[in-house]
Amino acid sequence: MESTALPFLVSIPLLHVLLLSSAAAASCSLRSCQLLDSCSTADDCAAGLYCGSCPASGYVQPACVRALAYQPTAFVKGLPFNRYTWLVTHNSFSIVDEPSYTGIQRVTFYNQEDTVTNQLRNGVRGLMLDMYDFENDIWLCHSFQGQCYNFTAFEPAINTLKEVEVFLTENPSEIVTIIIEDYVRAPEGLTKLFTDAGLVKFWYPVSEMPMNGMDWPSVTDMVVKSHRLLVFTSDASKEANEGIAYQWRYMVENEPGDLGVVPGSCPNRKESQPLNSRYASLFLQNYFPTIPIQNEACKEHSVGFTEMVDACYRAAGNIMPNFLAVNFYMRSNGGGVFDIQDRINGLALCGCSTITVCQAGAPMGVCKNTGSPNRTFKNGGGTYSGYVELSGSALMLHFSGHLVVKLLIALLISYSL
């Protein structure tokens, strides 16, 4: 997914301009509030927006901010899958206030705020899922040392996979990628899991995945063939044993956690080939700190993100990321990860400042003259469903004792691996 320049990374960020221009936004009591208008609840905001603030960046007054992605295939159609950039949620299942399925209070960190169904409806197209053997089944678990416990377990994995099946069935032109941190040892365990979830009919066969940096098929061909679910595992043995693609044979990846957010640096993850190796045609960029803090995410997604995309772009030899993986994806000062995704896709796919000004069939760099950023959501990849009132912190662990301290230290160590 090549491009020769990243002009949005050396200019004044659009978000800052929007914030300045809306500092004295008038009341929108007679209409739905638009982007960066003041609001009291999510119901005040127009479709595709929610009501949130960002005290971490000094913005205490709640305002309407984006909560819905544009799907790039709605603007530029029919290119190879690896030409696009897709939004990914890190630990998609690790959801704040998710009820305990074990009856035991959970002791772990959280990374997201809404259901997987809502994530998909809001335009997320990649899910990172940690799968473990647990209670004679396969569970989603945010744990450590390769073992799931009743205090780190979330739910049986089939529950989340059935959400994916419903979404793909209801949206026959959409493609979803699942990246598994795989601790499943049960023979043929993942094969049975995906079969029972009804997802085999959407499976992209590993035998047809391109090797050695070759282009993927076009998104049009993938939809026609119903190859709309890409599944990757961290366990290399599963490719031969179960036909599930070994992740780092088909993608390169930067370091997750704190090492992936150091300004000006973008090292490859130890399991991955160097980012500039051209070994694989998919590039996953992680952008989240080791310890997820809910109230800091709005700042993370509004300050420094473009610079990190630029650093990774250069580290990858002028290759744009295909996947942007983040925590708390809806939090920002205004446009956040959605604006970053739009701008990457605009530059890579049509040479324009954002995907919404691309013109079908036009030469590279010939863009729509809209006069101002397009802020309607009619062409979004899904309908905004429900809302999340964003407040508080996900780092809410009201426990004491040496055992819990040891568990949290083990979690931190597992994050750094």
Coordinates of C-alpha atoms in Angstrom, one line a residue:
M1 CA 0.0 0.0 0.0
E2 CA 2.5 2.6 -1.2
S3 CA 2.5 6.3 -1.2
T4 CA 5.3 8.8 -1.7
A5 CA 4.3 11.6 0.7
L6 CA 2.3 12.3 3.8
P7 CA 1.4 16.0 3.5
F8 CA -1.1 15.8 6.4
L9 CA 1.7 15.0 8.8
V10 CA 3.6 18.2 8.2
S11 CA 0.7 20.7 8.1
I12 CA -1.4 22.1 10.9
P13 CA -3.7 19.3 11.9
L14 CA -7.3 19.7 10.7
L15 CA -8.6 18.8 14.1
H16 CA -6.9 21.9 15.7
V17 CA -8.4 24.2 13.1
L18 CA -11.8 22.7 13.7
L19 CA -11.5 23.1 17.5
L20 CA -10.5 26.7 17.1
S21 CA -13.3 27.5 14.7
S22 CA -15.9 25.9 17.0
A23 CA -14.7 27.4 20.3
A24 CA -17.8 29.6 20.5
A25 CA -20.2 27.1 19.0
A26 CA -23.8 28.2 19.3
S27 CA -26.5 26.2 20.9
C28 CA -28.0 23.5 18.7
S29 CA -31.2 23.0 20.6
L30 CA -33.3 23.4 17.5
R31 CA -31.3 20.8 15.5
S32 CA -29.1 17.8 15.9
C33 CA -25.7 19.0 17.1
Q34 CA -22.9 18.6 14.6
L35 CA -19.2 17.8 15.0
L36 CA -17.7 19.8 17.9
D37 CA -20.9 21.4 18.9
S38 CA -21.5 21.5 22.6
C39 CA -23.8 18.8 23.9
S40 CA -25.2 17.4 27.1
T41 CA -25.9 13.7 26.1
A42 CA -25.3 11.5 23.1
D43 CA -28.9 12.0 22.1
D44 CA -28.1 15.7 21.3
C45 CA -25.6 14.7 18.6
A46 CA -26.3 13.8 14.9
A47 CA -26.0 10.3 13.6
G48 CA -22.4 9.0 13.7
L49 CA -21.5 11.3 16.7
Y50 CA -21.5 10.9 20.4
C51 CA -21.1 13.3 23.3
G52 CA -17.8 13.3 25.0
S53 CA -15.1 15.5 26.6
C54 CA -11.3 15.2 26.9
P55 CA -10.0 16.7 30.1
A56 CA -6.6 15.1 29.4
S57 CA -6.2 17.6 26.6
G58 CA -7.9 20.5 28.5
Y59 CA -11.3 20.1 26.8
V60 CA -13.7 19.8 29.7
Q61 CA -16.9 21.0 28.0
P62 CA -18.6 18.0 26.3
A63 CA -18.9 18.2 22.5
C64 CA -20.1 16.0 19.7
V65 CA -17.2 13.9 18.3
R66 CA -17.0 11.2 15.7
A67 CA -18.0 7.6 16.4
L68 CA -18.4 6.2 12.9
A69 CA -15.9 5.4 10.2
Y70 CA -16.3 5.9 6.5
Q71 CA -15.7 2.6 4.6
P72 CA -13.0 3.4 2.0
T73 CA -14.6 1.0 -0.5
A74 CA -17.7 3.3 -0.6
F75 CA -15.5 5.9 -2.3
V76 CA -12.8 4.0 -4.2
K77 CA -13.9 0.6 -5.3
G78 CA -12.4 -2.6 -6.6
L79 CA -8.7 -2.3 -5.5
P80 CA -6.7 -5.1 -3.9
F81 CA -7.5 -5.6 -0.3
N82 CA -4.0 -4.5 0.8
R83 CA -4.4 -1.1 -0.7
Y84 CA -6.9 0.0 1.9
T85 CA -6.5 1.0 5.6
W86 CA -9.0 -0.6 8.1
L87 CA -9.7 0.2 11.7
V88 CA -8.9 -2.5 14.3
T89 CA -9.9 -2.7 17.9
H90 CA -7.2 -4.0 20.3
N91 CA -8.7 -6.7 22.6
S92 CA -12.1 -6.1 21.1
F93 CA -13.8 -8.3 23.7
S94 CA -12.2 -6.6 26.7
I95 CA -15.2 -4.3 27.3
V96 CA -15.8 -2.0 30.3
D97 CA -18.7 -3.2 32.4
E98 CA -19.0 -6.5 30.5
P99 CA -20.8 -8.8 32.9
S100 CA -18.9 -11.7 34.4
Y101 CA -19.8 -15.1 33.0
T102 CA -18.0 -16.9 35.8
G103 CA -19.6 -15.2 38.7
I104 CA -16.2 -14.0 39.9
Q105 CA -15.3 -10.3 39.8
R106 CA -12.8 -9.7 37.0
V107 CA -9.3 -8.5 37.7
T108 CA -7.8 -7.3 34.4
F109 CA -7.4 -4.2 32.2
Y110 CA -10.1 -3.1 29.7
N111 CA -9.6 -1.8 26.2
Q112 CA -13.0 -1.0 24.6
E113 CA -16.4 0.4 25.7
D114 CA -19.1 -1.0 23.4
T115 CA -20.1 -4.4 22.1
V116 CA -18.4 -6.1 19.2
T117 CA -21.6 -5.7 17.2
N118 CA -21.5 -2.0 17.8
Q119 CA -17.9 -1.8 16.9
L120 CA -18.6 -3.4 13.6
R121 CA -21.6 -1.2 13.0
N122 CA -19.4 1.8 13.7
G123 CA -16.9 0.8 11.0
V124 CA -14.4 -1.3 12.8
R125 CA -13.2 -4.1 10.4
G126 CA -10.6 -5.9 12.4
L127 CA -10.9 -7.6 15.8
M128 CA -8.0 -8.7 18.0
L129 CA -9.2 -11.6 20.1
D130 CA -7.3 -13.6 22.8
M131 CA -8.5 -17.2 22.9
Y132 CA -7.8 -19.8 25.6
D133 CA -8.8 -23.2 26.6
F134 CA -11.1 -22.8 29.6
E135 CA -13.9 -24.9 31.3
N136 CA -13.7 -27.5 28.4
D137 CA -14.4 -24.8 25.9
I138 CA -12.6 -21.9 24.1
W139 CA -13.0 -18.5 25.9
L140 CA -12.0 -14.9 25.3
C141 CA -9.7 -14.1 28.2
H142 CA -7.4 -11.2 29.1
S143 CA -4.9 -13.1 31.0
F144 CA -1.2 -14.1 31.4
Q145 CA 1.2 -17.0 31.1
G146 CA -0.9 -18.7 28.6
Q147 CA -3.7 -19.7 31.1
C148 CA -7.2 -18.4 31.6
Y149 CA -8.6 -17.9 35.1
N150 CA -12.1 -17.3 36.3
F151 CA -11.1 -13.7 37.3
T152 CA -9.6 -13.0 33.8
A153 CA -12.2 -14.7 31.6
F154 CA -14.8 -12.7 29.6
E155 CA -17.0 -15.1 27.7
P156 CA -17.1 -18.2 25.5
A157 CA -15.5 -17.1 22.2
I158 CA -18.5 -18.5 20.2
N159 CA -20.6 -15.6 21.6
T160 CA -18.4 -13.0 19.9
L161 CA -18.0 -15.0 16.7
K162 CA -21.7 -15.3 16.4
E163 CA -21.9 -11.5 16.5
V164 CA -19.5 -11.5 13.6
E165 CA -21.6 -14.1 11.7
V166 CA -24.7 -11.9 12.1
F167 CA -22.9 -8.8 10.9
L168 CA -21.4 -10.5 7.8
T169 CA -24.8 -12.0 6.9
E170 CA -26.6 -8.7 7.3
N171 CA -23.8 -6.8 5.4
P172 CA -23.0 -8.9 2.3
S173 CA -20.3 -6.5 0.9
E174 CA -18.3 -6.1 4.1
I175 CA -15.0 -7.9 4.9
V176 CA -13.8 -8.5 8.5
T177 CA -10.4 -9.6 9.8
I178 CA -9.8 -11.5 13.0
I179 CA -6.4 -11.6 14.6
I180 CA -6.1 -14.3 17.3
E181 CA -3.6 -14.3 20.1
D182 CA -3.8 -18.1 20.3
Y183 CA -3.5 -20.1 23.5
V184 CA -5.8 -22.9 22.4
R185 CA -4.3 -26.4 22.6
A186 CA -7.4 -28.5 22.1
P187 CA -7.0 -30.5 18.9
E188 CA -8.9 -28.9 16.1
G189 CA -10.4 -26.6 18.7
L190 CA -10.5 -23.5 16.5
T191 CA -11.8 -25.4 13.5
K192 CA -14.8 -26.6 15.6
L193 CA -15.3 -23.1 17.1
F194 CA -15.5 -21.3 13.7
T195 CA -17.7 -24.1 12.3
D196 CA -20.1 -24.0 15.2
A197 CA -20.2 -20.2 14.8
G198 CA -21.4 -20.5 11.2
L199 CA -18.4 -18.6 9.9
V200 CA -16.8 -21.2 7.6
K201 CA -19.0 -20.0 4.7
F202 CA -17.2 -16.7 4.8
W203 CA -13.7 -18.1 5.2
Y204 CA -10.8 -16.9 3.1
P205 CA -8.8 -20.1 2.4
V206 CA -5.2 -20.0 3.5
S207 CA -4.2 -21.8 0.2
E208 CA -5.3 -18.7 -1.7
M209 CA -3.5 -16.0 0.5
P210 CA -0.8 -14.2 -1.4
M211 CA 2.8 -14.8 -0.4
N212 CA 6.1 -12.8 -0.7
G213 CA 4.5 -9.4 -0.7
M214 CA 2.2 -10.0 -3.6
D215 CA -1.1 -8.1 -3.9
W216 CA -4.3 -9.6 -2.4
P217 CA -7.3 -10.0 -4.7
S218 CA -9.6 -7.1 -5.1
V219 CA -12.3 -6.5 -2.5
T220 CA -14.8 -7.0 -5.3
D221 CA -13.5 -10.5 -6.0
M222 CA -13.4 -11.3 -2.3
V223 CA -17.0 -10.4 -1.9
V224 CA -18.1 -12.3 -5.1
K225 CA -16.4 -15.4 -3.8
S226 CA -17.7 -14.9 -0.2
H227 CA -14.1 -14.8 1.0
R228 CA -15.1 -12.1 3.5
L229 CA -13.5 -13.4 6.7
L230 CA -9.7 -13.3 7.1
V231 CA -8.5 -15.2 10.2
F232 CA -4.9 -15.1 11.5
T233 CA -3.4 -16.9 14.4
S234 CA -0.2 -16.4 16.5
D235 CA 0.4 -20.2 16.6
A236 CA 2.4 -21.2 13.5
S237 CA 1.4 -24.9 13.8
K238 CA -2.3 -24.1 13.2
E239 CA -1.6 -23.3 9.5
A240 CA -0.6 -26.9 8.7
N241 CA -2.9 -28.5 11.2
E242 CA -6.1 -26.5 10.8
G243 CA -5.7 -24.3 7.7
I244 CA -5.6 -21.1 9.8
A245 CA -3.1 -18.5 8.5
Y246 CA 0.0 -17.9 10.7
Q247 CA -0.2 -14.1 11.2
W248 CA 3.5 -13.2 10.6
R249 CA 3.7 -15.1 7.3
Y250 CA 1.2 -12.7 5.8
M251 CA 1.7 -9.4 7.6
V252 CA 4.4 -7.3 9.3
E253 CA 3.7 -5.6 12.5
N254 CA 5.2 -2.9 14.8
E255 CA 5.7 -3.3 18.5
P256 CA 2.5 -3.2 20.6
G257 CA 2.3 -1.3 23.8
D258 CA 4.6 1.5 25.0
L259 CA 7.4 0.6 22.5
G260 CA 4.9 1.3 19.7
V261 CA 4.1 4.9 20.8
V262 CA 7.6 6.3 21.2
P263 CA 7.7 9.5 19.0
G264 CA 9.8 9.0 15.9
S265 CA 10.4 5.3 16.4
C266 CA 8.6 2.3 14.9
P267 CA 10.4 -1.0 15.6
N268 CA 9.0 -4.3 14.3
R269 CA 7.5 -6.8 16.7
K270 CA 10.0 -9.6 17.5
E271 CA 7.8 -12.2 15.7
S272 CA 7.5 -10.0 12.6
Q273 CA 9.9 -9.5 9.7
P274 CA 11.3 -6.0 9.5
L275 CA 8.6 -3.5 8.4
N276 CA 10.5 -2.6 5.2
S277 CA 11.3 -6.2 4.2
R278 CA 8.5 -6.5 1.6
Y279 CA 8.1 -10.0 3.1
A280 CA 4.3 -9.6 3.3
S281 CA 1.8 -7.3 1.8
L282 CA -0.2 -6.5 4.9
F283 CA 1.0 -4.1 7.6
L284 CA -0.5 -3.9 11.0
Q285 CA 0.3 -0.7 13.0
N286 CA -0.4 -0.9 16.7
Y287 CA -1.0 2.4 18.5
F288 CA -1.9 1.9 22.1
P289 CA 0.1 2.1 25.4
T290 CA 0.9 -0.9 27.5
I291 CA -1.6 0.1 30.2
P292 CA -4.9 1.3 28.8
I293 CA -6.4 4.3 30.5
Q294 CA -9.8 5.2 29.3
N295 CA -9.6 9.0 30.0
E296 CA -6.2 9.3 28.3
A297 CA -7.3 7.7 25.0
C298 CA -8.9 10.9 23.7
K299 CA -5.6 12.7 23.9
E300 CA -3.7 9.7 22.4
H301 CA -6.0 9.7 19.4
S302 CA -5.8 13.5 18.9
V303 CA -2.1 14.4 19.7
G304 CA 0.8 12.5 18.2
F305 CA -1.1 9.9 16.2
T306 CA -0.3 11.4 12.9
E307 CA 3.3 11.6 13.8
M308 CA 3.4 7.9 14.7
V309 CA 1.7 7.0 11.4
D310 CA 4.5 9.0 9.7
A311 CA 7.2 7.3 11.7
C312 CA 5.8 3.9 10.8
Y313 CA 5.3 4.8 7.2
R314 CA 9.0 5.7 6.9
A315 CA 10.1 2.7 8.9
A316 CA 8.1 0.5 6.5
G317 CA 9.8 2.0 3.4
N318 CA 6.9 4.4 2.5
I319 CA 4.2 1.8 3.0
M320 CA 0.9 2.9 4.6
P321 CA -0.5 0.6 7.3
N322 CA -3.4 -1.6 6.3
F323 CA -4.6 -2.0 9.9
L324 CA -4.7 0.6 12.7
A325 CA -5.1 -1.1 16.0
V326 CA -6.2 1.1 19.0
N327 CA -7.8 1.1 22.4
F328 CA -11.1 2.9 23.1
Y329 CA -11.5 3.7 19.4
M330 CA -14.3 6.3 19.8
R331 CA -12.4 8.6 22.1
S332 CA -10.9 11.8 20.7
N333 CA -11.1 15.6 20.7
G334 CA -13.1 15.5 17.5
G335 CA -12.2 13.2 14.6
G336 CA -9.6 10.9 16.2
V337 CA -8.8 7.6 14.7
F338 CA -11.6 8.1 12.1
D339 CA -10.0 11.2 10.7
I340 CA -6.6 9.5 10.6
Q341 CA -8.0 6.5 8.7
D342 CA -9.8 8.9 6.3
R343 CA -6.6 10.8 5.6
I344 CA -4.5 7.7 5.1
N345 CA -7.0 6.2 2.7
G346 CA -7.4 9.6 0.8
L347 CA -3.7 9.9 0.3
A348 CA -3.1 6.3 -0.6
L349 CA -6.1 5.6 -2.8
C350 CA -6.7 8.9 -4.7
G351 CA -3.9 11.3 -3.7
C352 CA -6.4 13.6 -1.8
S353 CA -6.4 15.0 1.7
T354 CA -9.2 12.7 2.8
I355 CA -11.2 9.8 1.4
T356 CA -14.4 11.8 1.2
V357 CA -13.0 14.0 -1.6
C358 CA -11.9 11.1 -3.8
Q359 CA -13.7 11.0 -7.2
A360 CA -14.5 7.7 -8.8
G361 CA -12.5 7.2 -12.0
A362 CA -10.6 10.4 -11.6
P363 CA -6.8 10.5 -12.0
M364 CA -4.6 10.4 -8.9
G365 CA -4.7 13.8 -7.1
V366 CA -7.8 15.1 -8.8
C367 CA -10.2 15.7 -5.8
K368 CA -13.6 17.1 -5.2
N369 CA -13.7 20.8 -4.3
T370 CA -16.1 20.7 -1.4
G371 CA -15.0 24.0 0.2
S372 CA -15.1 22.4 3.7
P373 CA -14.8 18.9 5.1
N374 CA -17.7 16.6 4.4
R375 CA -19.2 15.8 7.8
T376 CA -22.3 13.9 6.8
F377 CA -22.4 10.1 7.4
K378 CA -24.7 8.9 4.6
N379 CA -21.9 6.8 3.1
G380 CA -20.6 5.3 6.3
G381 CA -20.1 1.6 6.5
G382 CA -23.0 0.9 8.9
T383 CA -25.5 2.6 11.1
Y384 CA -24.5 4.1 14.4
S385 CA -26.3 2.0 16.9
G386 CA -26.7 3.1 20.5
Y387 CA -24.2 5.3 22.3
V388 CA -21.7 5.3 25.1
E389 CA -21.5 8.1 27.6
L390 CA -17.8 8.4 28.0
S391 CA -16.7 9.1 31.6
G392 CA -14.6 7.5 34.3
S393 CA -11.5 5.4 33.8
A394 CA -11.2 1.8 32.8
L395 CA -8.4 1.4 35.3
M396 CA -10.9 0.6 38.0
L397 CA -9.5 -2.2 40.1
H398 CA -10.9 -2.0 43.7
F399 CA -8.9 -4.7 45.2
S400 CA -6.2 -5.1 47.8
G401 CA -3.8 -7.8 49.0
H402 CA -0.6 -9.3 47.8
L403 CA -2.2 -11.8 45.5
V404 CA -3.9 -9.1 43.4
V405 CA -0.6 -7.1 43.3
K406 CA 1.1 -10.2 42.0
L407 CA -1.6 -10.8 39.4
L408 CA -1.4 -7.2 38.1
I409 CA 2.4 -7.4 37.8
A410 CA 2.0 -10.6 35.8
L411 CA -0.5 -8.9 33.6
L412 CA 1.9 -6.0 33.0
I413 CA 4.7 -8.5 32.1
S414 CA 2.4 -10.3 29.7
Y415 CA 1.6 -6.9 28.0
S416 CA 5.3 -6.3 27.4
L417 CA 5.9 -9.6 25.7

